[in-house]
Coordinates of C-alpha atoms and ligand atoms in Angstrom, one line a residue:
M19 CA 5.8 -1.9 -9.2
C20 CA 3.8 0.5 -7.3
G21 CA 1.1 0.8 -4.5
I22 CA -2.1 2.8 -5.4
I23 CA -4.7 3.9 -3.8
G24 CA -7.8 5.6 -3.8
Y25 CA -10.9 6.1 -1.3
T26 CA -14.7 8.1 -1.8
G27 CA -17.2 8.0 1.3
R28 CA -18.4 9.3 4.2
R29 CA -15.2 9.9 6.5
A30 CA -11.8 12.1 6.1
A31 CA -9.5 10.6 3.5
V32 CA -6.1 11.4 4.1
P33 CA -5.4 9.5 7.3
I34 CA -7.3 6.6 4.8
L35 CA -4.7 7.1 2.4
L36 CA -1.6 7.6 4.6
E37 CA -2.9 4.2 6.1
G38 CA -2.9 2.1 2.6
L39 CA -0.1 3.3 1.3
S40 CA 1.7 2.7 4.6
R41 CA 0.8 -1.3 4.1
L42 CA 1.6 -0.9 0.6
E43 CA 5.1 0.5 1.1
Y44 CA 6.5 -3.4 0.4
R45 CA 5.8 -3.0 -3.2
G46 CA 7.7 0.7 -3.6
Y47 CA 9.1 3.3 -1.6
D48 CA 11.2 5.8 -3.5
S49 CA 8.4 8.1 -3.5
A50 CA 4.9 9.0 -2.6
G51 CA 1.9 11.4 -2.7
I52 CA -2.0 12.3 -2.3
V53 CA -4.2 14.5 -3.7
V54 CA -8.0 15.2 -2.6
Y55 CA -10.7 16.6 -3.6
E56 CA -12.1 19.5 -1.0
G57 CA -13.9 22.9 -1.6
D58 CA -13.6 22.7 -5.6
E59 CA -10.0 22.4 -5.6
L60 CA -7.3 19.7 -6.0
K61 CA -4.8 19.8 -3.0
L62 CA -2.0 17.5 -3.9
V63 CA 1.3 16.5 -1.8
K64 CA 3.5 14.9 -2.8
K65 CA 7.7 14.1 -2.1
A66 CA 10.7 11.9 -2.8
G67 CA 11.8 9.2 0.2
R68 CA 9.2 7.3 2.3
I69 CA 5.8 7.4 3.5
S70 CA 6.8 8.9 6.7
V71 CA 8.5 12.0 4.9
L72 CA 4.9 12.7 3.3
K73 CA 2.9 12.2 6.8
E74 CA 5.3 14.6 8.3
L75 CA 4.1 17.2 5.2
L76 CA 0.1 16.3 5.6
E77 CA 0.6 16.6 9.3
H78 CA 0.3 20.4 8.1
I79 CA -3.0 20.2 6.0
D80 CA -5.9 21.3 7.4
T81 CA -8.7 18.9 5.3
N82 CA -11.8 16.6 5.9
A83 CA -11.7 15.8 2.1
S84 CA -14.1 12.5 1.9
L85 CA -12.2 12.3 -2.1
G86 CA -8.9 11.6 -2.7
I87 CA -6.0 9.3 -4.5
G88 CA -2.2 7.9 -2.9
H89 CA 0.6 6.4 -4.9
T90 CA 4.2 5.0 -3.2
R91 CA 6.6 5.0 -6.2
W92 CA 8.8 1.9 -7.3
A93 CA 10.6 4.0 -10.1
T94 CA 10.8 2.6 -14.0
H95 CA 10.7 5.9 -16.0
G96 CA 12.4 9.0 -14.2
A97 CA 14.5 9.0 -11.2
P98 CA 13.1 9.1 -7.5
S99 CA 12.3 12.9 -6.9
D100 CA 9.6 15.3 -6.1
V101 CA 8.6 15.9 -9.5
N102 CA 8.4 12.6 -10.5
A103 CA 5.9 11.3 -7.6
H104 CA 2.7 10.3 -8.3
P105 CA -0.4 11.8 -8.7
H106 CA 0.2 13.7 -11.8
T107 CA -1.8 15.9 -12.9
D108 CA -2.6 17.6 -16.0
D109 CA -1.4 21.4 -16.8
S110 CA -4.8 23.0 -15.8
G111 CA -4.1 20.5 -12.1
C112 CA -8.3 19.5 -12.9
F113 CA -7.4 16.0 -13.6
A114 CA -4.8 14.0 -11.2
V115 CA -4.0 10.2 -11.7
V116 CA -2.4 7.4 -9.5
H117 CA -0.8 4.0 -12.1
N118 CA 1.0 1.3 -11.0
G119 CA 2.8 -0.3 -14.6
I120 CA 3.9 0.8 -17.3
I121 CA 2.9 3.0 -20.1
E122 CA 4.7 1.4 -23.4
N123 CA 3.8 3.9 -25.7
Y124 CA 4.3 7.3 -23.9
M125 CA 6.5 9.1 -25.9
E126 CA 4.4 8.6 -28.6
I127 CA 1.4 9.9 -27.1
K128 CA 3.4 12.8 -24.9
E129 CA 4.8 13.9 -28.4
W130 CA 0.7 13.8 -29.5
L131 CA -0.4 16.2 -26.6
L132 CA 2.6 18.3 -27.0
K133 CA 2.2 19.2 -30.5
K134 CA -1.4 20.4 -28.8
G135 CA 0.1 22.6 -26.5
H136 CA 0.0 20.4 -23.2
K137 CA 3.0 21.3 -20.8
F138 CA 4.8 18.7 -19.0
V139 CA 7.0 18.9 -15.6
S140 CA 8.1 15.1 -15.2
D141 CA 10.2 12.5 -17.1
T142 CA 7.3 10.0 -16.2
D143 CA 5.2 7.6 -18.7
T144 CA 2.8 8.2 -16.2
E145 CA 2.3 12.0 -16.3
V146 CA 0.6 11.6 -20.4
L147 CA -2.3 9.8 -18.4
P148 CA -3.7 12.8 -16.6
H149 CA -3.1 14.8 -20.0
L150 CA -4.8 12.3 -22.1
I151 CA -7.9 12.0 -19.9
K152 CA -7.9 16.2 -19.9
Y153 CA -8.3 15.8 -24.1
Y154 CA -10.8 13.4 -23.7
Y155 CA -12.9 14.8 -20.8
D156 CA -16.5 16.2 -22.2
G157 CA -18.2 16.2 -18.8
D158 CA -18.2 12.8 -18.2
L159 CA -14.7 11.2 -16.4
L160 CA -15.7 7.5 -16.8
A161 CA -16.2 8.2 -20.4
A162 CA -13.0 10.1 -20.9
V163 CA -11.0 7.2 -19.2
K164 CA -12.1 4.9 -21.1
R165 CA -11.4 6.5 -24.6
A166 CA -8.1 7.3 -22.8
K167 CA -7.6 3.6 -22.3
K168 CA -7.5 2.7 -26.1
Q169 CA -4.6 5.1 -27.1
I170 CA -2.5 2.9 -23.7
E171 CA -0.1 0.4 -25.0
G172 CA 1.2 -1.1 -22.0
S173 CA 0.3 -2.4 -18.3
Y174 CA -1.6 -0.1 -15.9
A175 CA -3.6 -0.3 -12.4
M176 CA -4.5 3.3 -12.8
V177 CA -6.9 5.4 -10.2
V178 CA -8.2 9.0 -11.3
L179 CA -10.1 11.4 -10.1
S180 CA -11.4 15.3 -11.4
K181 CA -11.9 18.5 -9.5
H182 CA -15.3 18.7 -12.2
E183 CA -16.9 15.5 -10.2
P184 CA -16.8 15.6 -6.2
K185 CA -17.1 12.1 -4.7
R186 CA -16.0 10.0 -8.1
L187 CA -13.5 7.9 -8.8
V188 CA -12.6 6.1 -12.2
A189 CA -10.6 3.3 -12.1
A190 CA -9.2 1.1 -14.8
R191 CA -6.9 -2.1 -15.0
Q192 CA -4.2 -4.3 -17.6
D193 CA -1.5 -6.4 -16.0
S194 CA -1.6 -4.9 -12.8
P195 CA -3.3 -6.0 -9.8
L196 CA -6.8 -3.9 -9.0
I197 CA -9.1 -5.1 -5.8
L198 CA -12.4 -3.1 -4.9
G199 CA -13.0 -2.7 -1.4
V200 CA -16.9 -2.2 -0.1
G201 CA -17.4 -0.7 3.1
E202 CA -20.7 0.9 4.9
G203 CA -21.2 4.0 2.4
E204 CA -17.7 4.2 1.6
Y205 CA -15.4 2.6 -1.5
F206 CA -11.7 2.1 -1.7
V207 CA -9.8 0.8 -4.5
A208 CA -5.8 0.0 -4.3
S209 CA -3.3 -2.8 -5.5
D210 CA -3.1 -4.9 -2.9
I211 CA -5.7 -6.1 -0.1
P212 CA -3.3 -4.7 2.6
A213 CA -4.5 -1.5 2.0
I214 CA -7.8 -1.8 2.9
L215 CA -8.4 -4.5 5.7
K216 CA -8.4 -1.8 8.2
Y217 CA -11.1 -0.7 6.9
T218 CA -13.3 -3.9 4.9
R219 CA -12.9 -7.1 4.5
S220 CA -15.6 -7.1 1.8
A221 CA -13.9 -6.6 -1.7
V222 CA -14.5 -7.7 -5.6
I223 CA -11.0 -8.1 -7.9
I224 CA -10.8 -6.2 -10.9
D225 CA -10.0 -8.0 -14.1
D226 CA -7.8 -7.0 -16.9
G227 CA -9.6 -4.6 -19.2
E228 CA -12.4 -3.8 -17.0
T229 CA -12.9 -0.4 -15.7
V230 CA -14.9 0.4 -12.7
D231 CA -16.7 3.7 -12.3
I232 CA -16.7 4.6 -7.9
T233 CA -19.0 7.2 -5.8
D234 CA -19.9 7.2 -2.3
V235 CA -23.3 5.5 -3.0
Y236 CA -22.6 3.0 -6.0
F237 CA -19.6 1.1 -7.9
K238 CA -20.0 0.0 -11.1
V239 CA -17.8 -1.9 -13.5
Y240 CA -17.8 -2.8 -17.1
N241 CA -15.4 -5.3 -19.2
G242 CA -13.3 -4.1 -22.1
A243 CA -16.2 -4.4 -24.5
E244 CA -18.0 -1.5 -22.0
L245 CA -20.3 -3.6 -20.9
A246 CA -21.3 -3.3 -17.2
V247 CA -20.6 -6.5 -15.8
K248 CA -21.9 -8.0 -12.6
K249 CA -18.8 -9.2 -9.6
Q250 CA -18.8 -11.3 -7.2
L251 CA -17.2 -10.0 -3.9
F252 CA -15.6 -11.8 -1.8
N253 CA -14.7 -11.9 1.9
I254 CA -11.0 -11.5 2.8
T255 CA -9.8 -14.0 5.5
W256 CA -5.6 -13.3 5.6
E257 CA -5.2 -12.0 9.0
D258 CA -2.7 -8.7 8.4
S259 CA 0.8 -10.5 9.0
R260 CA 0.2 -12.4 6.1
A261 CA -1.4 -9.7 4.3
E262 CA 1.4 -8.0 2.6
K263 CA 3.1 -10.9 1.5
A264 CA 0.0 -11.9 -0.8
G265 CA -0.7 -14.7 1.8
Y266 CA 2.5 -16.3 1.5
D267 CA 4.6 -17.4 4.6
H268 CA 7.5 -15.5 3.6
F269 CA 8.5 -12.8 1.2
M270 CA 11.1 -15.1 -0.6
L271 CA 7.8 -17.3 -2.0
K272 CA 5.9 -14.3 -3.2
E273 CA 9.0 -13.1 -4.8
I274 CA 9.7 -16.8 -6.6
H275 CA 5.7 -16.8 -7.7
E276 CA 6.1 -12.9 -8.9
Q277 CA 8.6 -14.1 -11.3
P278 CA 6.3 -14.5 -14.0
N279 CA 5.1 -11.4 -14.0
A280 CA 8.6 -9.8 -13.0
I281 CA 10.0 -11.5 -16.4
K282 CA 6.6 -10.4 -18.4
D283 CA 7.6 -6.9 -16.9
T284 CA 10.8 -6.8 -17.8
V285 CA 11.2 -7.9 -21.7
R286 CA 7.8 -5.6 -22.0
G287 CA 8.2 -3.2 -24.3
R288 CA 11.5 -4.6 -25.7
I289 CA 10.8 -7.2 -28.1
T290 CA 8.9 -5.8 -31.1
D291 CA 8.6 -7.3 -34.7
N292 CA 11.3 -10.1 -33.7
R293 CA 13.9 -7.6 -32.9
V294 CA 15.5 -6.7 -29.5
V295 CA 14.8 -3.3 -28.8
L296 CA 16.9 -1.5 -26.4
K297 CA 16.1 2.1 -26.5
E298 CA 18.3 2.5 -23.6
L299 CA 21.7 1.8 -25.6
E300 CA 21.1 4.6 -28.1
G301 CA 24.6 6.3 -29.2
L302 CA 26.3 2.9 -28.5
E303 CA 25.5 1.9 -31.8
D304 CA 28.7 2.8 -34.0
F305 CA 30.9 1.7 -30.1
I306 CA 29.6 -1.8 -30.3
K307 CA 30.7 -2.1 -34.3
G308 CA 34.2 -1.5 -32.8
L309 CA 34.0 -3.9 -29.4
R310 CA 37.0 -5.8 -28.7
R311 CA 35.8 -7.7 -25.3
I312 CA 33.7 -6.9 -23.3
H313 CA 33.9 -7.2 -19.0
I314 CA 30.9 -8.7 -16.6
V315 CA 31.5 -7.6 -13.6
A316 CA 29.6 -8.6 -9.8
C317 CA 28.8 -9.8 -6.5
G318 CA 26.5 -12.9 -5.3
T319 CA 23.8 -13.5 -7.6
A320 CA 23.7 -11.2 -9.7
Y321 CA 27.6 -12.4 -11.0
H322 CA 25.8 -15.6 -11.3
A323 CA 23.2 -13.7 -14.0
G324 CA 26.6 -12.5 -15.1
M325 CA 27.9 -16.2 -16.4
V326 CA 25.0 -16.6 -17.9
G327 CA 25.5 -13.8 -19.7
K328 CA 28.6 -14.6 -20.9
Y329 CA 27.4 -17.8 -22.8
A330 CA 25.0 -16.1 -24.6
I331 CA 26.9 -13.1 -25.3
E332 CA 29.7 -15.3 -26.9
L333 CA 27.4 -17.7 -28.1
L334 CA 25.1 -15.1 -30.3
A335 CA 27.0 -12.4 -30.3
R336 CA 30.5 -14.0 -30.8
I337 CA 32.1 -11.2 -28.7
P338 CA 34.8 -12.3 -25.6
V339 CA 33.7 -11.8 -22.7
E340 CA 35.0 -11.6 -18.9
V341 CA 33.5 -12.3 -15.9
D342 CA 34.7 -10.8 -12.6
I343 CA 33.9 -11.0 -9.5
A344 CA 33.6 -7.0 -8.3
S345 CA 35.6 -8.0 -4.7
E346 CA 38.4 -9.4 -7.1
F347 CA 38.2 -7.3 -10.4
R348 CA 39.0 -4.2 -8.4
Y349 CA 42.0 -5.2 -6.8
R350 CA 43.7 -7.2 -9.9
N351 CA 44.8 -4.3 -12.0
P352 CA 42.2 -5.4 -14.7
I353 CA 43.6 -4.8 -18.4
V354 CA 40.6 -2.9 -19.5
S355 CA 41.0 0.1 -22.0
K356 CA 39.1 2.8 -23.7
G357 CA 37.6 -0.1 -26.7
D358 CA 35.8 -2.3 -24.1
L359 CA 32.2 -2.1 -22.8
V360 CA 31.8 -3.0 -18.6
I361 CA 28.5 -4.6 -17.8
V362 CA 28.1 -4.1 -14.1
I363 CA 25.1 -5.9 -12.6
S364 CA 23.5 -4.8 -8.7
Q365 CA 20.3 -5.5 -8.0
S366 CA 20.3 -2.7 -5.0
G367 CA 22.3 -0.6 -7.0
E368 CA 24.6 0.0 -4.4
T369 CA 26.6 -2.8 -3.4
A370 CA 29.9 -1.6 -2.9
D371 CA 32.4 -3.6 -4.5
T372 CA 30.3 -3.4 -7.6
L373 CA 30.0 0.5 -7.4
A374 CA 34.2 0.4 -6.9
A375 CA 34.6 -1.8 -9.8
L376 CA 32.2 0.4 -12.1
R377 CA 34.8 3.6 -10.9
E378 CA 37.6 1.7 -11.8
S379 CA 36.1 0.7 -14.9
K380 CA 35.3 4.3 -16.4
R381 CA 38.9 5.7 -14.7
L382 CA 40.5 3.2 -17.5
G383 CA 38.1 4.7 -20.0
A384 CA 35.7 1.8 -20.6
K385 CA 32.3 2.4 -21.2
V386 CA 29.9 0.9 -18.5
L387 CA 26.5 -0.2 -18.8
A388 CA 24.2 -1.0 -15.7
V389 CA 21.8 -3.7 -15.2
T390 CA 19.6 -2.6 -11.9
N391 CA 16.6 -3.0 -10.2
V392 CA 16.6 0.6 -8.4
V393 CA 16.0 3.4 -10.7
G394 CA 18.4 6.6 -9.0
S395 CA 20.6 3.9 -7.7
S396 CA 24.2 4.9 -7.1
V397 CA 24.6 2.6 -10.0
S398 CA 22.4 3.9 -12.1
R399 CA 23.5 7.0 -11.5
E400 CA 27.1 6.6 -12.5
A401 CA 27.1 4.1 -15.3
D402 CA 27.3 5.3 -19.0
Y403 CA 24.3 3.6 -20.0
V404 CA 21.5 1.7 -17.8
I405 CA 19.4 -1.2 -18.2
Y406 CA 16.4 -1.7 -16.0
T407 CA 14.9 -4.7 -14.6
W408 CA 11.2 -4.2 -13.6
A409 CA 11.3 -6.9 -11.0
G410 CA 10.1 -4.3 -8.3
P411 CA 11.3 -4.2 -4.8
E412 CA 12.6 -7.4 -3.6
I413 CA 12.2 -7.7 0.2
A414 CA 14.2 -11.4 1.0
V415 CA 17.7 -11.1 0.9
A416 CA 18.0 -14.3 -1.1
S417 CA 17.6 -13.1 -4.6
T418 CA 15.3 -14.8 -7.3
K419 CA 12.9 -12.3 -9.3
A420 CA 16.0 -9.9 -9.6
F421 CA 18.0 -13.2 -10.2
T422 CA 15.7 -13.9 -13.4
T423 CA 15.0 -10.6 -14.5
Q424 CA 18.5 -10.0 -14.7
L425 CA 19.0 -13.3 -16.8
A426 CA 16.0 -12.0 -19.6
V427 CA 18.2 -8.8 -19.5
M428 CA 21.3 -10.3 -20.0
Y429 CA 19.5 -12.6 -23.3
M430 CA 18.5 -9.5 -24.3
I431 CA 21.3 -7.9 -24.6
A432 CA 23.3 -10.6 -26.0
V433 CA 20.6 -10.5 -28.8
W434 CA 20.5 -7.0 -29.4
L435 CA 24.9 -7.4 -29.9
S436 CA 23.8 -9.8 -32.4
Q437 CA 21.5 -7.7 -33.9
K438 CA 24.2 -4.8 -34.5
L439 CA 27.0 -7.3 -35.7
D440 CA 24.7 -9.4 -37.9
T441 CA 25.9 -12.5 -36.2
I442 CA 23.0 -14.7 -36.0
A443 CA 20.2 -15.6 -39.0
E444 CA 17.5 -13.5 -38.4
E445 CA 15.2 -16.9 -38.1
H446 CA 17.1 -18.2 -35.3
R447 CA 17.1 -15.0 -33.5
A448 CA 13.1 -14.6 -34.1
E449 CA 13.1 -18.6 -32.2
I450 CA 14.9 -17.2 -29.5
L451 CA 13.2 -14.5 -29.0
R452 CA 9.7 -16.4 -29.6
E453 CA 10.8 -18.7 -26.6
L454 CA 12.1 -15.1 -24.5
K455 CA 8.7 -14.2 -25.0
S456 CA 7.1 -17.3 -23.7
M457 CA 9.2 -17.4 -20.8
P458 CA 6.6 -15.9 -18.3
E459 CA 4.1 -18.5 -18.9
K460 CA 6.8 -21.4 -18.3
A461 CA 8.2 -19.8 -15.4
A462 CA 4.5 -20.3 -14.4
K463 CA 4.5 -24.1 -15.4
A464 CA 7.2 -24.5 -13.8
L465 CA 6.3 -23.1 -10.3
R466 CA 3.5 -25.5 -10.2
A467 CA 6.2 -28.5 -9.3
A468 CA 6.4 -26.6 -5.8
D469 CA 4.5 -29.1 -3.9
D470 CA 6.4 -32.0 -5.2
I471 CA 9.8 -30.1 -4.3
K472 CA 8.2 -29.3 -0.4
K473 CA 8.1 -33.1 -0.1
I474 CA 11.7 -33.8 -1.4
A475 CA 13.2 -31.2 0.8
E476 CA 12.4 -33.1 3.7
A477 CA 15.2 -35.2 2.2
Y478 CA 18.1 -32.6 2.7
V479 CA 17.0 -31.0 5.9
D480 CA 19.7 -33.4 7.5
K481 CA 22.0 -33.2 5.4
N482 CA 25.2 -31.5 6.2
S483 CA 26.4 -30.9 2.4
V484 CA 24.5 -31.2 -1.1
F485 CA 26.3 -30.9 -4.1
F486 CA 25.0 -29.3 -7.5
I487 CA 26.8 -30.4 -10.7
G488 CA 26.0 -28.8 -14.4
R489 CA 27.7 -28.3 -17.9
G490 CA 27.9 -25.1 -19.3
Q491 CA 25.0 -22.8 -18.5
D492 CA 23.8 -25.4 -16.1
N493 CA 27.3 -25.3 -14.2
V494 CA 26.2 -21.4 -13.3
I495 CA 22.5 -22.2 -12.0
A496 CA 24.1 -25.2 -9.9
S497 CA 26.4 -22.3 -8.3
E498 CA 23.2 -20.4 -7.9
G499 CA 21.2 -23.3 -6.3
A500 CA 24.3 -23.7 -4.2
L501 CA 24.1 -20.0 -3.2
K502 CA 20.3 -20.4 -2.2
L503 CA 20.8 -23.3 -0.4
K504 CA 24.0 -21.9 2.0
E505 CA 22.4 -18.6 2.5
I506 CA 18.9 -19.5 3.7
S507 CA 19.5 -22.8 5.3
Y508 CA 22.7 -22.7 6.1
I509 CA 23.8 -26.2 5.0
H510 CA 27.1 -26.8 3.1
A511 CA 26.6 -26.6 -0.6
E512 CA 28.8 -26.5 -3.2
A513 CA 28.5 -26.2 -6.9
Y514 CA 30.9 -28.4 -9.5
A515 CA 31.1 -28.5 -12.8
A516 CA 30.3 -32.1 -13.7
G517 CA 33.4 -32.8 -16.1
E518 CA 35.5 -31.3 -13.0
L519 CA 34.2 -34.4 -10.5
K520 CA 36.7 -36.7 -11.8
H521 CA 39.4 -34.6 -10.9
G522 CA 39.0 -34.8 -7.2
T523 CA 35.3 -33.7 -5.7
L524 CA 34.3 -37.6 -6.8
A525 CA 36.6 -38.4 -3.8
L526 CA 33.9 -36.9 -1.7
I527 CA 30.6 -38.7 -2.5
E528 CA 29.8 -41.6 -0.7
E529 CA 26.8 -43.2 0.2
G530 CA 23.6 -41.0 0.8
V531 CA 25.6 -38.2 -0.5
P532 CA 22.3 -35.4 -1.8
V533 CA 23.7 -34.2 -5.4
V534 CA 21.4 -31.9 -7.4
A535 CA 22.2 -32.8 -11.3
L536 CA 21.2 -30.2 -13.8
V537 CA 20.4 -31.3 -17.4
A538 CA 18.9 -28.8 -19.3
Q539 CA 22.1 -28.3 -21.6
R540 CA 20.5 -30.3 -24.3
D541 CA 23.8 -31.1 -26.3
L542 CA 25.2 -31.8 -23.2
A543 CA 22.4 -34.2 -21.8
Q544 CA 24.7 -37.2 -22.7
K545 CA 27.5 -36.3 -20.6
M546 CA 25.4 -35.9 -17.4
Y547 CA 23.9 -39.0 -18.1
S548 CA 27.2 -40.6 -17.2
N549 CA 28.2 -38.2 -14.7
I550 CA 24.6 -38.9 -12.8
K551 CA 26.2 -42.8 -13.0
E552 CA 29.6 -41.6 -11.8
V553 CA 28.0 -40.1 -8.3
K554 CA 25.4 -42.7 -8.3
A555 CA 27.9 -45.5 -8.3
R556 CA 29.8 -43.8 -5.2
G557 CA 26.4 -44.0 -3.3
A558 CA 25.1 -40.4 -4.2
K559 CA 21.7 -40.0 -4.2
V560 CA 20.8 -37.4 -7.2
L561 CA 17.9 -35.3 -7.8
A562 CA 17.9 -34.7 -11.6
V563 CA 15.9 -31.0 -13.0
A564 CA 15.9 -31.9 -16.6
L565 CA 13.1 -30.7 -20.1
E566 CA 10.1 -32.2 -19.8
G567 CA 10.4 -34.8 -22.4
D568 CA 14.0 -36.1 -21.3
E569 CA 13.0 -40.0 -20.5
I570 CA 16.4 -41.1 -20.2
V571 CA 17.4 -38.9 -17.4
E572 CA 14.7 -40.9 -15.4
K573 CA 16.3 -44.1 -15.5
E574 CA 19.1 -42.7 -14.1
A575 CA 18.2 -40.2 -11.3
D576 CA 16.3 -41.0 -8.2
E577 CA 13.8 -38.2 -8.8
V578 CA 13.9 -35.8 -11.6
I579 CA 12.1 -32.2 -11.7
Y580 CA 10.8 -31.5 -15.2
I581 CA 11.2 -27.5 -16.2
P582 CA 9.3 -27.0 -19.5
D583 CA 11.2 -27.6 -22.7
T584 CA 13.6 -24.9 -24.2
H585 CA 16.0 -23.7 -26.0
S586 CA 19.0 -24.0 -24.2
V587 CA 20.5 -20.9 -24.3
L588 CA 17.7 -19.7 -22.4
S589 CA 17.2 -22.3 -20.1
S590 CA 18.9 -20.5 -16.8
I591 CA 15.4 -18.8 -16.5
L592 CA 13.7 -22.1 -15.8
T593 CA 16.3 -24.3 -14.2
V594 CA 16.7 -22.3 -11.0
I595 CA 13.4 -21.9 -9.9
P596 CA 13.2 -25.6 -9.2
L597 CA 16.1 -24.7 -6.9
Q598 CA 15.2 -21.5 -5.1
L599 CA 12.2 -23.8 -4.0
L600 CA 14.5 -26.6 -2.9
A601 CA 16.4 -23.6 -1.0
Y602 CA 13.2 -22.4 0.2
Y603 CA 11.5 -25.1 1.4
V604 CA 14.7 -26.7 3.6
S605 CA 14.9 -23.4 4.9
V606 CA 11.8 -23.5 6.3
L607 CA 11.9 -27.0 7.3
K608 CA 14.8 -26.0 9.5
G609 CA 12.9 -23.3 11.1
C610 CA 15.4 -20.7 9.7
D611 CA 15.0 -17.1 9.2
V612 CA 13.9 -17.4 5.4
D613 CA 13.7 -13.5 4.2
K614 CA 16.6 -12.5 6.8
P615 CA 18.9 -15.1 6.8
R616 CA 21.7 -14.7 9.2
N617 CA 24.5 -12.5 8.9
L618 CA 23.7 -10.9 5.5
A619 CA 22.2 -7.9 4.4
K620 CA 19.7 -7.3 1.4
S621 CA 22.6 -4.7 0.1
V622 CA 26.3 -5.1 1.1
T623 CA 27.2 -0.9 0.7
V624 CA 30.4 -2.1 2.7
E625 CA 33.8 -3.7 1.5
Ligands
AGP15 C1 21.9 -13.3 -3.3 O1 20.7 -14.2 -2.8 C2 22.5 -12.7 -2.4 N1 21.3 -11.7 -1.5 C3 23.5 -11.6 -2.6 O2 24.5 -12.8 -3.2 C4 23.6 -10.7 -4.1 O3 23.3 -11.5 -4.7 C5 24.8 -9.8 -3.9 O4 25.2 -9.3 -2.5 C6 24.7 -8.9 -4.9 O5 23.9 -7.8 -4.1 P1 23.3 -7.0 -5.7 O6 22.8 -7.4 -6.7 O7 22.2 -5.6 -5.1 O8 24.6 -5.6 -6.3

């Protein structure tokens, strides 16, 4: 997820671009840059680091240019660096592009252009765009962009300018957000509303497939069939503070609702023809053939993603998996050796305990695969292999979209291993991958229960303790649900394997104790119904999270939140969503600082 902005109009562009980028920094902040058109030249300034670094550089640039584009990056392809920062230009320096999204077939396009003599300088997917536009340019920038679009597969919100056409911007959107701001004799195009609020509240939403032709005197929108379409102007009513949260009250709620897109972006390009394709693991195939054991090591929510990964890998690839909390792993003299694979999971890629576990694993001779959300993070640089989640920046301390995208990656790793070891039938794999590809819309459907959950949350506000129970993967999500509630509402919560209740914890169940029962493992549902009976008989008030179509559970539980039906091995992506929402609404009702809970930090870089 990155932030893009473009301006053409009557004012100096640089201050407007910098203001816009500052308001978009929550979308990405590992590098930034702008390019403006002045005196028949493109002036390009870009740098690794935050917007403040770019601002310092621009203080020395004397320009009144009134056409320009800017970008603040959250790296996906190519580590954060000056050369990988946007804008990117073609090798003649005549075309410049800023882009938010993922060009899935960029390698194919790059090889095609290299054969035609194009020279590339960066490791990014985006750099193919200015080269492709240059290739198709025949005096009309709009026509060149339309032709380039036909060759691109993937997601993009892009803005293009050329030194051949002063005053003109061309923008296009597919699967990444793009809005057009309409001012007096000036136009803005950006990823999101905060970027333009200081200058105009009159805007147009650009839809998927559309291309926009913008000068300082007009804008024209064309649909996928290249027909001009009339767009509805709307008035932005948000006040500034909510704008960065896309109108949500908190970053956490925004990020919970971003999960369908985050999962879609993370899976994008990694499932083709009913097979998982993980280019990042090329060269690991032979090692996998002799693999005896996998260790997964992580902290907190990432540890829970590792536990779900254990269930999926052992079920689908039949390789024994041990999961460790990183702060325990590094001190227990772990039995790790040359033939082992260690998977470390870390959203930030900077968690000290996880990084130490990675280093210990390498010292012991294991191969290390990192699953992380931050390109260029310490974990990504020190691991032997890296698979990125493409969740975009996660601002709230409580991890949500990073978690569900970690699950998506763990599921893909499990299927990838099963492909290499030939452990499941093709039709079984096809069924699982069909379900995995349907997860974005199923997650969106699960989010529709938000209002019901907001109501249910009222009954939890004054509780001193909440129990979460489940079996199999549901037992892991019970732990994740308990962690969410604890860390943002400060209510004690405990997760327990439902089958274990009778071995002690049942003594704590008395009249009115809230129990959240997860019933998304179809083959264990009957056992869960009995466990619900068991706690209700002692006075518990039970909220169940169950699969759509389960009519028995509503006879057993006091309340039920349904999630879309899905394959048991993948259900955790959906089961966790109601629990994230429950924790969020309880925290809000308690007046807690949802995005920055007490005593916690987003990235724990100390022991
Ligand atoms: C999760 O909501 C917490 N913020 C915390 O447990 C977090 O998952 C843990 O600190 C690991 O962080 P990492 O993924 O950045 O390594």
